[in-house]
Amino acid sequence: MTEERKLGLWEKYLTLWVALCILLGILLGRTVPQISEILAEFQFAQVSIPIAICLFFMIYPIMVQIDFREVKRAIQSPKPVGLTLFMNWAVKPFTMAFFAWFFLSVVFGQFLTPEQIQQYRAGMILLGVAPCTAMVLMWSYLAKGNVAHTLVMTAINSLTMVILYAPMATFLLGISGIEVPWVTIALTVTVYIVTPLIAGYYTRKWAIERKGLEWFQRKLVTPLVKIAIAALLITLVVLFSYQGHLLLAIPAIIGMITVGIFANILVIFAIPYVIAKKIHLSYEDAAPVAIIAGSNHFEVAVAVAITLFGVQSGAALATVVGVLTEVPLMLFLVWLCKKTRGYFD
């Protein structure tokens, strides 16, 4: 890498922008309560069309960056790929479901109603089943890990979600006592993962063939990333215009949900980090594996929660907490990686 990569203004201060949009949403909800009625007029099959558009543009820029040739080459290095897939699909969803139950039902159960517990658990489960986002590329770079491996695993995770997200989410929601029709969640995955994936594939193919790879990276990917963050922030404004009153009434809820998410991140970070040492991976490969495991694809989780449970649901709120905490928690993992690098020497 000859060019130094740095967090842009939008990415570096994402938590700040998220907080400001939450405040704006709450303010709109209190001063213009008719906003929910206005948005309700733009619906199809109980799905808000403006929100659906925003959710598409949250996920599409990630899919554009998938290089299927790199995915094929990754098979030549099975250890880091296998460990990443194992953590993301065989471990992480179940540990998140456990911590969601433990903290919301056991530790904080006396402060929440049964309906709140069920909704927040659903949101946390949807977060746990959505492995990593394209932002892990930056976290891997800051941790001085193998960025090429990170890019490949981000692509592979996006592809595996097409097959595994619907059945895994349906299973974990089902054993948690939350009834969700399998057909509904499968349709959601099709709309919010498969469609952006296909659009992203053909966009990438056309851009590189017509304009070249450098133009694609500088003139297309960079603006699309900014569009994705803008779409996320607009979605947050709408979300909190609906349910901002809940934060004002019970602000501790954010803390309750965050504790469970943070506990899961620490456990899911530590397990592959230790395993990587045991199977003789270098630090450059171990750091991305652990960071990818700790990250959540919150864009998909938010989209599915809104579609399944509604904009005003506790499940949607829980996934938004994942957005709010993503940057500071992932920067903490980067710090942990740097501090423990000597463990692999």
mmCIF file of C-alpha atoms in Angstrom:
data_model
loop_
_atom_site.group_PDB
_atom_site.id
_atom_site.type_symbol
_atom_site.label_atom_id
_atom_site.label_comp_id
_atom_site.label_asym_id
_atom_site.label_seq_id
_atom_site.Cartn_x
_atom_site.Cartn_y
_atom_site.Cartn_z
ATOM 1 C CA MET A 1 0.000 0.000 0.000
ATOM 2 C CA THR A 2 1.724 3.170 -1.132
ATOM 3 C CA GLU A 3 -1.047 5.539 -0.267
ATOM 4 C CA GLU A 4 -1.837 6.225 3.384
ATOM 5 C CA ARG A 5 -5.471 5.557 4.191
ATOM 6 C CA LYS A 6 -7.154 7.675 6.822
ATOM 7 C CA LEU A 7 -10.614 7.866 8.270
ATOM 8 C CA GLY A 8 -12.607 10.495 6.430
ATOM 9 C CA LEU A 9 -14.626 13.152 8.210
ATOM 10 C CA TRP A 10 -17.835 11.111 7.946
ATOM 11 C CA GLU A 11 -16.257 7.845 9.130
ATOM 12 C CA LYS A 12 -14.023 9.303 11.850
ATOM 13 C CA TYR A 13 -16.868 11.121 13.587
ATOM 14 C CA LEU A 14 -19.638 8.647 12.750
ATOM 15 C CA THR A 15 -20.664 8.311 16.394
ATOM 16 C CA LEU A 16 -21.041 12.112 16.612
ATOM 17 C CA TRP A 17 -23.158 12.257 13.442
ATOM 18 C CA VAL A 18 -25.273 9.362 14.721
ATOM 19 C CA ALA A 19 -25.853 11.173 18.012
ATOM 20 C CA LEU A 20 -26.775 14.430 16.237
ATOM 21 C CA CYS A 21 -29.235 12.635 13.939
ATOM 22 C CA ILE A 22 -30.808 10.911 16.924
ATOM 23 C CA LEU A 23 -31.294 14.294 18.585
ATOM 24 C CA LEU A 24 -32.704 15.729 15.348
ATOM 25 C CA GLY A 25 -35.107 12.804 15.037
ATOM 26 C CA ILE A 26 -36.295 13.226 18.626
ATOM 27 C CA LEU A 27 -36.768 16.966 18.069
ATOM 28 C CA LEU A 28 -38.779 16.368 14.880
ATOM 29 C CA GLY A 29 -40.897 13.733 16.592
ATOM 30 C CA ARG A 30 -41.805 16.134 19.404
ATOM 31 C CA THR A 31 -42.282 19.299 17.358
ATOM 32 C CA VAL A 32 -43.793 17.756 14.203
ATOM 33 C CA PRO A 33 -45.699 14.661 15.395
ATOM 34 C CA GLN A 34 -47.521 14.557 12.042
ATOM 35 C CA ILE A 35 -44.322 13.244 10.430
ATOM 36 C CA SER A 36 -45.323 9.646 11.115
ATOM 37 C CA GLU A 37 -48.663 10.217 9.375
ATOM 38 C CA ILE A 38 -46.918 11.786 6.375
ATOM 39 C CA LEU A 39 -44.494 8.878 6.037
ATOM 40 C CA ALA A 40 -47.329 6.391 6.418
ATOM 41 C CA GLU A 41 -48.783 7.652 3.131
ATOM 42 C CA PHE A 42 -45.687 6.399 1.287
ATOM 43 C CA GLN A 43 -45.923 2.697 2.021
ATOM 44 C CA PHE A 44 -46.184 -0.499 0.020
ATOM 45 C CA ALA A 45 -46.987 -3.832 1.710
ATOM 46 C CA GLN A 46 -46.441 -2.156 5.114
ATOM 47 C CA VAL A 47 -42.922 -1.086 4.113
ATOM 48 C CA SER A 48 -42.014 2.598 4.129
ATOM 49 C CA ILE A 49 -40.804 3.454 0.629
ATOM 50 C CA PRO A 50 -38.484 6.331 1.739
ATOM 51 C CA ILE A 51 -36.863 4.094 4.357
ATOM 52 C CA ALA A 52 -36.579 1.210 1.884
ATOM 53 C CA ILE A 53 -34.706 3.503 -0.514
ATOM 54 C CA CYS A 54 -32.351 4.646 2.249
ATOM 55 C CA LEU A 55 -31.707 1.063 3.334
ATOM 56 C CA PHE A 56 -30.853 0.064 -0.222
ATOM 57 C CA PHE A 57 -28.271 2.835 -0.478
ATOM 58 C CA MET A 58 -26.810 1.815 2.881
ATOM 59 C CA ILE A 59 -25.998 -1.679 1.587
ATOM 60 C CA TYR A 60 -25.424 -1.216 -2.162
ATOM 61 C CA PRO A 61 -22.046 0.622 -1.798
ATOM 62 C CA ILE A 62 -20.675 -2.333 0.175
ATOM 63 C CA MET A 63 -21.729 -4.806 -2.499
ATOM 64 C CA VAL A 64 -20.088 -2.686 -5.220
ATOM 65 C CA GLN A 65 -16.698 -3.313 -3.581
ATOM 66 C CA ILE A 66 -16.871 -7.115 -3.794
ATOM 67 C CA ASP A 67 -14.231 -8.558 -6.130
ATOM 68 C CA PHE A 68 -15.276 -12.130 -6.901
ATOM 69 C CA ARG A 69 -11.784 -12.976 -8.177
ATOM 70 C CA GLU A 70 -10.334 -12.249 -4.740
ATOM 71 C CA VAL A 71 -12.972 -14.494 -3.168
ATOM 72 C CA LYS A 72 -11.742 -17.372 -5.342
ATOM 73 C CA ARG A 73 -8.107 -16.725 -4.407
ATOM 74 C CA ALA A 74 -8.992 -16.765 -0.703
ATOM 75 C CA ILE A 75 -9.579 -20.507 -0.893
ATOM 76 C CA GLN A 76 -5.802 -20.884 -1.229
ATOM 77 C CA SER A 77 -5.456 -19.646 2.394
ATOM 78 C CA PRO A 78 -8.082 -21.772 4.163
ATOM 79 C CA LYS A 79 -7.062 -21.195 7.796
ATOM 80 C CA PRO A 80 -8.012 -17.508 8.241
ATOM 81 C CA VAL A 81 -11.035 -17.880 5.957
ATOM 82 C CA GLY A 82 -12.245 -20.998 7.764
ATOM 83 C CA LEU A 83 -11.742 -19.446 11.201
ATOM 84 C CA THR A 84 -13.627 -16.300 10.183
ATOM 85 C CA LEU A 85 -16.584 -18.253 8.790
ATOM 86 C CA PHE A 86 -16.639 -20.503 11.861
ATOM 87 C CA MET A 87 -16.791 -17.535 14.243
ATOM 88 C CA ASN A 88 -19.357 -15.597 12.211
ATOM 89 C CA TRP A 89 -21.829 -18.432 11.702
ATOM 90 C CA ALA A 90 -21.173 -21.195 14.247
ATOM 91 C CA VAL A 91 -20.333 -19.099 17.314
ATOM 92 C CA LYS A 92 -21.242 -15.408 17.192
ATOM 93 C CA PRO A 93 -25.011 -15.678 16.530
ATOM 94 C CA PHE A 94 -25.395 -18.031 19.488
ATOM 95 C CA THR A 95 -23.280 -15.999 21.906
ATOM 96 C CA MET A 96 -25.230 -12.859 20.977
ATOM 97 C CA ALA A 97 -28.507 -14.698 21.582
ATOM 98 C CA PHE A 98 -27.158 -15.833 24.962
ATOM 99 C CA PHE A 99 -25.992 -12.386 26.072
ATOM 100 C CA ALA A 100 -29.263 -10.846 24.860
ATOM 101 C CA TRP A 101 -31.144 -13.285 27.096
ATOM 102 C CA PHE A 102 -28.738 -12.997 30.025
ATOM 103 C CA PHE A 103 -28.552 -9.209 30.277
ATOM 104 C CA LEU A 104 -32.097 -8.302 29.242
ATOM 105 C CA SER A 105 -33.973 -11.124 30.983
ATOM 106 C CA VAL A 106 -31.741 -11.879 33.983
ATOM 107 C CA VAL A 107 -29.587 -8.860 34.828
ATOM 108 C CA PHE A 108 -31.980 -6.073 33.791
ATOM 109 C CA GLY A 109 -35.216 -8.047 33.624
ATOM 110 C CA GLN A 110 -36.779 -6.284 36.603
ATOM 111 C CA PHE A 111 -36.511 -2.919 34.835
ATOM 112 C CA LEU A 112 -38.116 -4.007 31.551
ATOM 113 C CA THR A 113 -41.508 -5.306 30.502
ATOM 114 C CA PRO A 114 -41.752 -8.750 28.847
ATOM 115 C CA GLU A 115 -42.604 -7.071 25.535
ATOM 116 C CA GLN A 116 -39.548 -4.800 25.758
ATOM 117 C CA ILE A 117 -37.289 -7.746 26.556
ATOM 118 C CA GLN A 118 -38.593 -9.689 23.579
ATOM 119 C CA GLN A 119 -38.193 -6.779 21.178
ATOM 120 C CA TYR A 120 -34.686 -5.793 22.306
ATOM 121 C CA ARG A 121 -33.576 -9.430 22.214
ATOM 122 C CA ALA A 122 -34.832 -9.682 18.642
ATOM 123 C CA GLY A 123 -32.815 -6.634 17.609
ATOM 124 C CA MET A 124 -29.643 -7.934 19.251
ATOM 125 C CA ILE A 125 -30.091 -11.329 17.593
ATOM 126 C CA LEU A 126 -30.482 -9.678 14.187
ATOM 127 C CA LEU A 127 -27.218 -7.822 14.863
ATOM 128 C CA GLY A 128 -25.428 -11.018 15.873
ATOM 129 C CA VAL A 129 -26.465 -12.859 12.717
ATOM 130 C CA ALA A 130 -25.179 -10.063 10.433
ATOM 131 C CA PRO A 131 -21.391 -10.495 10.196
ATOM 132 C CA CYS A 132 -19.153 -7.442 9.657
ATOM 133 C CA THR A 133 -19.473 -4.365 7.493
ATOM 134 C CA ALA A 134 -17.164 -2.761 4.956
ATOM 135 C CA MET A 135 -15.909 -0.416 7.689
ATOM 136 C CA VAL A 136 -13.758 -3.284 9.050
ATOM 137 C CA LEU A 137 -11.394 -2.480 6.189
ATOM 138 C CA MET A 138 -10.462 0.689 8.026
ATOM 139 C CA TRP A 139 -10.262 -1.019 11.423
ATOM 140 C CA SER A 140 -7.969 -3.694 9.960
ATOM 141 C CA TYR A 141 -5.766 -1.038 8.401
ATOM 142 C CA LEU A 142 -5.503 0.902 11.661
ATOM 143 C CA ALA A 143 -4.560 -2.323 13.475
ATOM 144 C CA LYS A 144 -1.863 -2.955 10.823
ATOM 145 C CA GLY A 145 -3.518 -6.205 9.779
ATOM 146 C CA ASN A 146 -3.823 -7.887 6.397
ATOM 147 C CA VAL A 147 -6.234 -5.547 4.612
ATOM 148 C CA ALA A 148 -6.432 -7.817 1.554
ATOM 149 C CA HIS A 149 -7.713 -10.643 3.752
ATOM 150 C CA THR A 150 -10.194 -8.261 5.353
ATOM 151 C CA LEU A 151 -11.555 -7.227 1.962
ATOM 152 C CA VAL A 152 -11.966 -10.840 0.880
ATOM 153 C CA MET A 153 -13.708 -11.847 4.097
ATOM 154 C CA THR A 154 -16.051 -8.859 3.873
ATOM 155 C CA ALA A 155 -17.011 -10.068 0.405
ATOM 156 C CA ILE A 156 -17.401 -13.686 1.523
ATOM 157 C CA ASN A 157 -19.543 -12.628 4.491
ATOM 158 C CA SER A 158 -21.819 -10.655 2.198
ATOM 159 C CA LEU A 159 -22.186 -13.686 -0.061
ATOM 160 C CA THR A 160 -22.802 -16.157 2.774
ATOM 161 C CA MET A 161 -25.514 -13.895 4.183
ATOM 162 C CA VAL A 162 -27.511 -14.545 1.029
ATOM 163 C CA ILE A 163 -27.751 -18.212 2.047
ATOM 164 C CA LEU A 164 -27.409 -18.266 5.838
ATOM 165 C CA TYR A 165 -28.960 -15.066 7.219
ATOM 166 C CA ALA A 166 -32.615 -16.021 6.779
ATOM 167 C CA PRO A 167 -32.493 -19.547 8.265
ATOM 168 C CA MET A 168 -30.124 -18.550 11.091
ATOM 169 C CA ALA A 169 -32.151 -15.491 12.107
ATOM 170 C CA THR A 170 -35.410 -17.431 11.893
ATOM 171 C CA PHE A 171 -33.985 -20.239 14.043
ATOM 172 C CA LEU A 172 -32.583 -17.984 16.783
ATOM 173 C CA LEU A 173 -35.658 -15.759 16.886
ATOM 174 C CA GLY A 174 -37.784 -18.890 17.070
ATOM 175 C CA ILE A 175 -35.977 -20.445 20.030
ATOM 176 C CA SER A 176 -36.196 -17.058 21.747
ATOM 177 C CA GLY A 177 -39.985 -17.232 21.527
ATOM 178 C CA ILE A 178 -40.273 -14.584 18.799
ATOM 179 C CA GLU A 179 -42.526 -15.669 15.961
ATOM 180 C CA VAL A 180 -41.314 -14.561 12.536
ATOM 181 C CA PRO A 181 -42.564 -16.130 9.296
ATOM 182 C CA TRP A 182 -39.612 -17.658 7.427
ATOM 183 C CA VAL A 183 -41.003 -16.419 4.125
ATOM 184 C CA THR A 184 -41.033 -12.839 5.423
ATOM 185 C CA ILE A 185 -37.413 -12.834 6.514
ATOM 186 C CA ALA A 186 -36.330 -14.656 3.334
ATOM 187 C CA LEU A 187 -38.031 -11.954 1.276
ATOM 188 C CA THR A 188 -36.304 -9.296 3.360
ATOM 189 C CA VAL A 189 -32.891 -10.862 2.690
ATOM 190 C CA THR A 190 -33.707 -10.997 -1.010
ATOM 191 C CA VAL A 191 -34.649 -7.326 -1.123
ATOM 192 C CA TYR A 192 -31.876 -5.936 1.065
ATOM 193 C CA ILE A 193 -28.975 -8.308 0.257
ATOM 194 C CA VAL A 194 -29.534 -10.100 -3.045
ATOM 195 C CA THR A 195 -30.803 -7.055 -4.947
ATOM 196 C CA PRO A 196 -27.924 -4.749 -3.872
ATOM 197 C CA LEU A 197 -25.492 -7.612 -4.553
ATOM 198 C CA ILE A 198 -26.670 -8.003 -8.147
ATOM 199 C CA ALA A 199 -26.757 -4.229 -8.672
ATOM 200 C CA GLY A 200 -23.296 -3.894 -7.152
ATOM 201 C CA TYR A 201 -21.848 -6.660 -9.331
ATOM 202 C CA TYR A 202 -23.015 -5.095 -12.579
ATOM 203 C CA THR A 203 -22.070 -1.575 -11.446
ATOM 204 C CA ARG A 204 -18.530 -2.736 -10.669
ATOM 205 C CA LYS A 205 -18.258 -4.694 -13.915
ATOM 206 C CA TRP A 206 -19.445 -1.773 -16.037
ATOM 207 C CA ALA A 207 -17.323 0.843 -14.258
ATOM 208 C CA ILE A 208 -14.057 -1.100 -14.420
ATOM 209 C CA GLU A 209 -14.554 -2.157 -18.041
ATOM 210 C CA ARG A 210 -15.444 1.358 -19.190
ATOM 211 C CA LYS A 211 -13.408 3.601 -16.872
ATOM 212 C CA GLY A 212 -10.700 1.443 -15.290
ATOM 213 C CA LEU A 213 -9.966 0.340 -11.717
ATOM 214 C CA GLU A 214 -8.432 3.633 -10.546
ATOM 215 C CA TRP A 215 -11.473 5.634 -11.661
ATOM 216 C CA PHE A 216 -13.704 3.055 -10.019
ATOM 217 C CA GLN A 217 -11.903 3.367 -6.664
ATOM 218 C CA ARG A 218 -11.533 7.153 -6.624
ATOM 219 C CA LYS A 219 -14.571 8.432 -8.483
ATOM 220 C CA LEU A 220 -17.220 5.841 -7.669
ATOM 221 C CA VAL A 221 -16.460 3.955 -4.447
ATOM 222 C CA THR A 222 -15.533 7.021 -2.394
ATOM 223 C CA PRO A 223 -18.742 8.972 -3.203
ATOM 224 C CA LEU A 224 -20.844 5.826 -2.714
ATOM 225 C CA VAL A 225 -19.429 5.330 0.785
ATOM 226 C CA LYS A 226 -20.484 8.872 1.654
ATOM 227 C CA ILE A 227 -23.933 8.211 0.187
ATOM 228 C CA ALA A 228 -24.194 5.075 2.333
ATOM 229 C CA ILE A 229 -23.434 7.024 5.504
ATOM 230 C CA ALA A 230 -25.860 9.772 4.492
ATOM 231 C CA ALA A 231 -28.575 7.156 3.919
ATOM 232 C CA LEU A 232 -27.840 5.678 7.328
ATOM 233 C CA LEU A 233 -28.114 9.067 9.025
ATOM 234 C CA ILE A 234 -31.394 9.902 7.257
ATOM 235 C CA THR A 235 -32.771 6.537 8.368
ATOM 236 C CA LEU A 236 -31.809 7.336 11.961
ATOM 237 C CA VAL A 237 -33.606 10.685 11.826
ATOM 238 C CA VAL A 238 -36.785 8.917 10.696
ATOM 239 C CA LEU A 239 -36.398 6.112 13.237
ATOM 240 C CA PHE A 240 -36.030 8.449 16.178
ATOM 241 C CA SER A 241 -38.777 10.762 15.032
ATOM 242 C CA TYR A 242 -40.958 7.710 15.667
ATOM 243 C CA GLN A 243 -39.484 6.420 18.918
ATOM 244 C CA GLY A 244 -37.279 9.168 20.322
ATOM 245 C CA HIS A 245 -39.712 9.591 23.200
ATOM 246 C CA LEU A 246 -38.609 6.185 24.442
ATOM 247 C CA LEU A 247 -35.034 7.367 24.880
ATOM 248 C CA LEU A 248 -36.197 10.398 26.829
ATOM 249 C CA ALA A 249 -38.462 8.284 29.023
ATOM 250 C CA ILE A 250 -35.977 5.447 29.690
ATOM 251 C CA PRO A 251 -32.446 6.520 28.662
ATOM 252 C CA ALA A 252 -30.957 3.570 30.575
ATOM 253 C CA ILE A 253 -32.279 1.237 27.872
ATOM 254 C CA ILE A 254 -29.406 2.250 25.587
ATOM 255 C CA GLY A 255 -26.966 1.259 28.318
ATOM 256 C CA MET A 256 -28.687 -2.076 28.933
ATOM 257 C CA ILE A 257 -28.513 -3.038 25.281
ATOM 258 C CA THR A 258 -24.956 -1.748 24.910
ATOM 259 C CA VAL A 259 -23.690 -3.903 27.781
ATOM 260 C CA GLY A 260 -24.915 -7.052 26.053
ATOM 261 C CA ILE A 261 -23.463 -6.034 22.692
ATOM 262 C CA PHE A 262 -20.117 -5.099 24.260
ATOM 263 C CA ALA A 263 -19.889 -8.386 26.197
ATOM 264 C CA ASN A 264 -20.473 -10.332 23.004
ATOM 265 C CA ILE A 265 -17.894 -8.303 21.095
ATOM 266 C CA LEU A 266 -15.211 -8.978 23.711
ATOM 267 C CA VAL A 267 -15.886 -12.722 23.778
ATOM 268 C CA ILE A 268 -16.100 -13.026 19.998
ATOM 269 C CA PHE A 269 -12.901 -11.010 19.618
ATOM 270 C CA ALA A 270 -10.954 -13.087 22.166
ATOM 271 C CA ILE A 271 -11.893 -16.571 20.923
ATOM 272 C CA PRO A 272 -10.523 -16.310 17.349
ATOM 273 C CA TYR A 273 -7.552 -14.271 18.566
ATOM 274 C CA VAL A 274 -6.476 -17.150 20.824
ATOM 275 C CA ILE A 275 -7.309 -19.804 18.227
ATOM 276 C CA ALA A 276 -5.284 -17.895 15.608
ATOM 277 C CA LYS A 277 -2.223 -18.201 17.827
ATOM 278 C CA LYS A 278 -2.824 -21.924 18.319
ATOM 279 C CA ILE A 279 -3.052 -22.605 14.572
ATOM 280 C CA HIS A 280 0.059 -20.475 13.903
ATOM 281 C CA LEU A 281 -1.489 -17.541 12.060
ATOM 282 C CA SER A 282 0.568 -14.367 11.883
ATOM 283 C CA TYR A 283 -0.590 -11.218 13.660
ATOM 284 C CA GLU A 284 -1.400 -9.676 10.271
ATOM 285 C CA ASP A 285 -3.988 -12.426 9.669
ATOM 286 C CA ALA A 286 -5.108 -12.875 13.282
ATOM 287 C CA ALA A 287 -6.054 -9.226 13.810
ATOM 288 C CA PRO A 288 -8.517 -9.055 10.879
ATOM 289 C CA VAL A 289 -10.084 -12.390 11.871
ATOM 290 C CA ALA A 290 -10.760 -11.123 15.404
ATOM 291 C CA ILE A 291 -11.888 -7.663 14.279
ATOM 292 C CA ILE A 292 -14.214 -9.085 11.620
ATOM 293 C CA ALA A 293 -15.744 -11.398 14.214
ATOM 294 C CA GLY A 294 -16.413 -8.468 16.540
ATOM 295 C CA SER A 295 -17.985 -6.244 13.890
ATOM 296 C CA ASN A 296 -21.675 -6.275 12.947
ATOM 297 C CA HIS A 297 -23.265 -5.589 9.563
ATOM 298 C CA PHE A 298 -25.659 -3.115 11.185
ATOM 299 C CA GLU A 299 -27.046 -1.938 7.833
ATOM 300 C CA VAL A 300 -28.654 -5.321 7.183
ATOM 301 C CA ALA A 301 -29.759 -5.687 10.804
ATOM 302 C CA VAL A 302 -31.497 -2.300 10.750
ATOM 303 C CA ALA A 303 -33.180 -3.126 7.442
ATOM 304 C CA VAL A 304 -34.482 -6.498 8.611
ATOM 305 C CA ALA A 305 -35.640 -5.164 12.001
ATOM 306 C CA ILE A 306 -37.619 -2.346 10.386
ATOM 307 C CA THR A 307 -39.202 -4.674 7.855
ATOM 308 C CA LEU A 308 -40.092 -7.433 10.316
ATOM 309 C CA PHE A 309 -41.080 -5.442 13.395
ATOM 310 C CA GLY A 310 -41.685 -1.873 12.214
ATOM 311 C CA VAL A 311 -39.990 1.497 12.492
ATOM 312 C CA GLN A 312 -41.344 2.081 16.004
ATOM 313 C CA SER A 313 -40.318 -1.331 17.355
ATOM 314 C CA GLY A 314 -37.874 -2.076 20.138
ATOM 315 C CA ALA A 315 -36.064 -4.411 17.749
ATOM 316 C CA ALA A 316 -35.317 -1.483 15.427
ATOM 317 C CA LEU A 317 -34.102 0.540 18.418
ATOM 318 C CA ALA A 318 -31.724 -2.248 19.480
ATOM 319 C CA THR A 319 -30.144 -2.410 16.024
ATOM 320 C CA VAL A 320 -29.701 1.367 16.076
ATOM 321 C CA VAL A 321 -27.779 0.984 19.348
ATOM 322 C CA GLY A 322 -25.452 -1.240 17.325
ATOM 323 C CA VAL A 323 -24.896 1.667 14.930
ATOM 324 C CA LEU A 324 -24.333 4.100 17.777
ATOM 325 C CA THR A 325 -21.684 1.941 19.455
ATOM 326 C CA GLU A 326 -19.949 0.511 16.360
ATOM 327 C CA VAL A 327 -17.189 3.108 15.962
ATOM 328 C CA PRO A 328 -16.024 3.469 19.593
ATOM 329 C CA LEU A 329 -16.187 -0.283 20.259
ATOM 330 C CA MET A 330 -14.299 -1.177 17.081
ATOM 331 C CA LEU A 331 -11.642 1.441 17.816
ATOM 332 C CA PHE A 332 -11.283 -0.230 21.212
ATOM 333 C CA LEU A 333 -10.635 -3.563 19.452
ATOM 334 C CA VAL A 334 -8.011 -1.871 17.274
ATOM 335 C CA TRP A 335 -6.326 -0.646 20.454
ATOM 336 C CA LEU A 336 -6.448 -4.166 21.932
ATOM 337 C CA CYS A 337 -4.834 -5.605 18.808
ATOM 338 C CA LYS A 338 -1.977 -3.132 18.909
ATOM 339 C CA LYS A 339 -1.394 -3.689 22.610
ATOM 340 C CA THR A 340 -1.263 -7.487 22.239
ATOM 341 C CA ARG A 341 0.717 -7.704 18.998
ATOM 342 C CA GLY A 342 3.706 -9.122 20.874
ATOM 343 C CA TYR A 343 1.601 -12.171 21.693
ATOM 344 C CA PHE A 344 2.245 -13.416 18.137
ATOM 345 C CA ASP A 345 6.020 -12.798 18.104
#
